[in-house]
Amino acid sequence: MEEVIKPEKSGTRKLAGTVNWGTATVVGIFAGMLYGGSKEAAASVSKDAEVTLKLGSTPDKREQYRLMRDAMEKRFVRVTRGSIVGGVRLGMFTAAFYGLQNWLAEKRGVHDVYNVAVAGSATAATFGLIMPGTLLWRARNVMMGSVLGAAFCFPLGWAHLKMVEKANEGSTAPRPVLSEKGEKGEVKQGVGALP
């Protein structure tokens, strides 16, 4: 009988607790689109009141129709622009955060709370740098982003890692396997261990 040689996978093994970068980015884009669109939709309510006032002062029906159509088109453009800008901003932030976090975990060989804190700090500092303003104002934004990113992400990273530990703890605990008669048999390890 011939031996079958399996080719080895090239690449690294994904550490427990690391997040899929692509999935997180897509979720960030859609969440940003929802937030940006809803923010613009709520802000445009006051602008609709201005159109209503103009409608009351215009007796011509064609002029009223034109005003209403223009107002709806402007609202649509505002909400669409808000959705796109919000999606791009949150998507870029999410991609940078999870990309850096996974890169740190791969380079260090361990996924811990420090990866999350450093990724949050560096990402917030980078986005503080690209905010508009003078050079001094941007330097302030970088410092504030760095400190607040680490302060915000450290407890979140700790909670995330504790939840991952708890989830993995339940999946590897030995559990008794019942026989066909309902009697407890031998103990098997892992998720889906067959008798």
CSV table of C-alpha atoms in Angstrom, one decimal:
chain,number,residue,atom,x,y,z
A,1,MET,CA,0.0,0.0,0.0
A,2,GLU,CA,1.3,3.4,-0.9
A,3,GLU,CA,1.6,6.2,1.6
A,4,VAL,CA,-0.3,9.3,0.9
A,5,ILE,CA,1.8,12.4,1.6
A,6,LYS,CA,-0.3,15.4,2.6
A,7,PRO,CA,1.1,18.8,1.7
A,8,GLU,CA,1.7,21.0,4.7
A,9,LYS,CA,-0.2,24.2,4.9
A,10,SER,CA,1.9,27.3,4.4
A,11,GLY,CA,0.9,30.0,6.8
A,12,THR,CA,0.4,30.5,10.5
A,13,ARG,CA,-2.2,29.0,12.8
A,14,LYS,CA,-4.9,31.5,13.9
A,15,LEU,CA,-4.6,32.2,17.6
A,16,ALA,CA,-7.8,31.8,19.7
A,17,GLY,CA,-9.6,35.1,20.2
A,18,THR,CA,-8.3,36.8,17.1
A,19,VAL,CA,-11.0,38.3,14.9
A,20,ASN,CA,-11.4,37.8,11.2
A,21,TRP,CA,-10.2,41.1,9.7
A,22,GLY,CA,-12.4,41.0,6.6
A,23,THR,CA,-15.6,40.2,8.5
A,24,ALA,CA,-14.9,42.9,11.1
A,25,THR,CA,-14.3,45.5,8.3
A,26,VAL,CA,-17.5,44.7,6.5
A,27,VAL,CA,-19.5,44.9,9.8
A,28,GLY,CA,-17.8,48.2,10.5
A,29,ILE,CA,-18.7,49.6,7.1
A,30,PHE,CA,-22.3,48.7,7.4
A,31,ALA,CA,-22.5,50.0,11.0
A,32,GLY,CA,-20.9,53.2,9.9
A,33,MET,CA,-23.4,53.5,7.0
A,34,LEU,CA,-26.3,53.0,9.3
A,35,TYR,CA,-25.0,55.5,11.8
A,36,GLY,CA,-24.1,58.1,9.2
A,37,GLY,CA,-27.3,57.8,7.3
A,38,SER,CA,-29.5,58.0,10.5
A,39,LYS,CA,-27.5,61.0,11.8
A,40,GLU,CA,-28.1,62.9,8.5
A,41,ALA,CA,-31.8,61.8,8.3
A,42,ALA,CA,-32.4,63.2,11.9
A,43,ALA,CA,-30.5,66.4,11.1
A,44,SER,CA,-32.5,67.1,8.0
A,45,VAL,CA,-35.8,67.3,9.8
A,46,SER,CA,-35.3,70.9,10.6
A,47,LYS,CA,-34.5,71.6,6.9
A,48,ASP,CA,-37.9,70.0,6.0
A,49,ALA,CA,-39.6,72.6,8.2
A,50,GLU,CA,-38.1,75.4,6.0
A,51,VAL,CA,-39.6,73.7,2.9
A,52,THR,CA,-43.0,73.5,4.6
A,53,LEU,CA,-42.9,77.3,5.3
A,54,LYS,CA,-42.0,78.0,1.7
A,55,LEU,CA,-44.9,75.7,0.5
A,56,GLY,CA,-47.4,77.7,2.5
A,57,SER,CA,-46.2,81.0,1.0
A,58,THR,CA,-46.4,79.7,-2.6
A,59,PRO,CA,-49.9,79.5,-4.2
A,60,ASP,CA,-48.8,77.9,-7.5
A,61,LYS,CA,-49.2,74.1,-7.4
A,62,ARG,CA,-46.3,73.6,-9.9
A,63,GLU,CA,-44.0,75.7,-7.7
A,64,GLN,CA,-45.0,73.7,-4.6
A,65,TYR,CA,-44.4,70.4,-6.5
A,66,ARG,CA,-40.9,71.7,-7.6
A,67,LEU,CA,-40.0,72.8,-4.1
A,68,MET,CA,-41.1,69.4,-2.6
A,69,ARG,CA,-39.1,67.5,-5.3
A,70,ASP,CA,-36.0,69.6,-4.7
A,71,ALA,CA,-36.3,69.1,-0.9
A,72,MET,CA,-36.6,65.3,-1.3
A,73,GLU,CA,-33.7,65.2,-3.7
A,74,LYS,CA,-31.5,67.2,-1.3
A,75,ARG,CA,-32.5,65.0,1.6
A,76,PHE,CA,-31.7,61.9,-0.3
A,77,VAL,CA,-28.3,63.2,-1.3
A,78,ARG,CA,-27.6,64.3,2.3
A,79,VAL,CA,-28.5,60.9,3.8
A,80,THR,CA,-26.6,59.0,1.0
A,81,ARG,CA,-23.5,61.1,1.6
A,82,GLY,CA,-23.8,60.6,5.3
A,83,SER,CA,-24.1,56.9,4.8
A,84,ILE,CA,-21.1,56.7,2.5
A,85,VAL,CA,-18.8,58.9,4.7
A,86,GLY,CA,-19.9,57.1,7.9
A,87,GLY,CA,-19.2,53.7,6.3
A,88,VAL,CA,-15.8,54.7,5.0
A,89,ARG,CA,-14.7,56.2,8.3
A,90,LEU,CA,-15.8,53.4,10.6
A,91,GLY,CA,-14.7,50.8,8.0
A,92,MET,CA,-11.2,52.2,7.8
A,93,PHE,CA,-11.0,52.5,11.6
A,94,THR,CA,-12.2,48.9,12.0
A,95,ALA,CA,-9.8,47.6,9.3
A,96,ALA,CA,-6.9,49.4,10.8
A,97,PHE,CA,-7.7,48.3,14.4
A,98,TYR,CA,-8.2,44.6,13.7
A,99,GLY,CA,-5.4,44.5,11.1
A,100,LEU,CA,-2.9,45.9,13.6
A,101,GLN,CA,-4.3,43.7,16.4
A,102,ASN,CA,-3.9,40.5,14.4
A,103,TRP,CA,-0.5,41.5,13.1
A,104,LEU,CA,0.7,42.1,16.7
A,105,ALA,CA,-0.7,38.7,17.8
A,106,GLU,CA,1.1,37.0,14.9
A,107,LYS,CA,4.4,38.8,15.5
A,108,ARG,CA,4.4,38.3,19.3
A,109,GLY,CA,2.9,34.8,19.1
A,110,VAL,CA,0.3,35.5,21.7
A,111,HIS,CA,-3.1,37.2,21.7
A,112,ASP,CA,-3.4,39.2,24.9
A,113,VAL,CA,-4.9,42.4,26.2
A,114,TYR,CA,-1.8,44.3,25.3
A,115,ASN,CA,-2.3,43.7,21.6
A,116,VAL,CA,-5.8,45.2,21.9
A,117,ALA,CA,-4.6,48.2,23.9
A,118,VAL,CA,-1.7,48.9,21.5
A,119,ALA,CA,-3.9,48.5,18.4
A,120,GLY,CA,-6.6,50.8,19.9
A,121,SER,CA,-4.0,53.4,20.9
A,122,ALA,CA,-2.2,53.4,17.5
A,123,THR,CA,-5.4,53.5,15.5
A,124,ALA,CA,-6.9,56.3,17.6
A,125,ALA,CA,-3.6,58.3,17.3
A,126,THR,CA,-3.6,57.8,13.6
A,127,PHE,CA,-7.1,59.0,13.2
A,128,GLY,CA,-6.3,61.9,15.5
A,129,LEU,CA,-3.5,62.8,13.1
A,130,ILE,CA,-5.8,63.0,10.0
A,131,MET,CA,-8.4,65.2,11.7
A,132,PRO,CA,-8.4,68.7,10.3
A,133,GLY,CA,-6.6,71.5,12.1
A,134,THR,CA,-3.2,73.1,12.7
A,135,LEU,CA,-0.1,71.0,13.3
A,136,LEU,CA,-0.3,71.8,17.1
A,137,TRP,CA,-4.0,70.8,17.2
A,138,ARG,CA,-3.2,67.5,15.3
A,139,ALA,CA,-0.4,66.8,17.8
A,140,ARG,CA,-2.9,67.2,20.6
A,141,ASN,CA,-5.3,64.9,18.8
A,142,VAL,CA,-2.6,62.3,18.5
A,143,MET,CA,-1.8,62.4,22.2
A,144,MET,CA,-5.4,62.3,23.2
A,145,GLY,CA,-6.2,59.5,20.8
A,146,SER,CA,-3.2,57.5,22.0
A,147,VAL,CA,-4.2,57.8,25.7
A,148,LEU,CA,-7.9,57.4,25.2
A,149,GLY,CA,-7.5,54.5,22.7
A,150,ALA,CA,-5.4,52.6,25.2
A,151,ALA,CA,-7.7,53.5,28.2
A,152,PHE,CA,-10.8,52.4,26.3
A,153,CYS,CA,-9.4,49.3,24.6
A,154,PHE,CA,-7.5,47.8,27.6
A,155,PRO,CA,-10.7,46.9,29.6
A,156,LEU,CA,-12.5,45.9,26.4
A,157,GLY,CA,-9.6,43.6,25.5
A,158,TRP,CA,-9.6,42.1,28.9
A,159,ALA,CA,-13.3,41.4,28.8
A,160,HIS,CA,-13.0,39.9,25.3
A,161,LEU,CA,-10.2,37.6,26.4
A,162,LYS,CA,-12.1,36.4,29.5
A,163,MET,CA,-15.1,35.6,27.3
A,164,VAL,CA,-12.8,33.7,24.9
A,165,GLU,CA,-11.3,31.8,27.8
A,166,LYS,CA,-14.7,31.0,29.2
A,167,ALA,CA,-15.9,29.8,25.8
A,168,ASN,CA,-12.8,27.6,25.3
A,169,GLU,CA,-13.1,26.2,28.8
A,170,GLY,CA,-16.5,24.8,28.1
A,171,SER,CA,-15.5,23.3,24.8
A,172,THR,CA,-12.5,21.3,26.1
A,173,ALA,CA,-14.0,20.1,29.5
A,174,PRO,CA,-14.4,16.3,29.7
A,175,ARG,CA,-18.0,15.1,29.5
A,176,PRO,CA,-19.5,11.7,30.1
A,177,VAL,CA,-20.9,9.9,27.0
A,178,LEU,CA,-24.2,8.0,27.5
A,179,SER,CA,-24.5,4.5,26.2
A,180,GLU,CA,-27.5,3.3,24.2
A,181,LYS,CA,-29.2,2.3,27.5
A,182,GLY,CA,-28.8,5.7,29.0
A,183,GLU,CA,-26.0,4.6,31.4
A,184,LYS,CA,-22.9,6.8,31.8
A,185,GLY,CA,-19.9,5.5,30.0
A,186,GLU,CA,-16.4,6.6,29.5
A,187,VAL,CA,-15.4,10.3,29.5
A,188,LYS,CA,-14.5,11.8,26.1
A,189,GLN,CA,-12.6,15.1,25.5
A,190,GLY,CA,-13.5,18.0,23.3
A,191,VAL,CA,-16.4,19.2,21.3
A,192,GLY,CA,-18.3,16.5,19.4
A,193,ALA,CA,-16.1,13.7,20.7
A,194,LEU,CA,-17.6,10.5,19.4
A,195,PRO,CA,-17.9,7.3,21.5
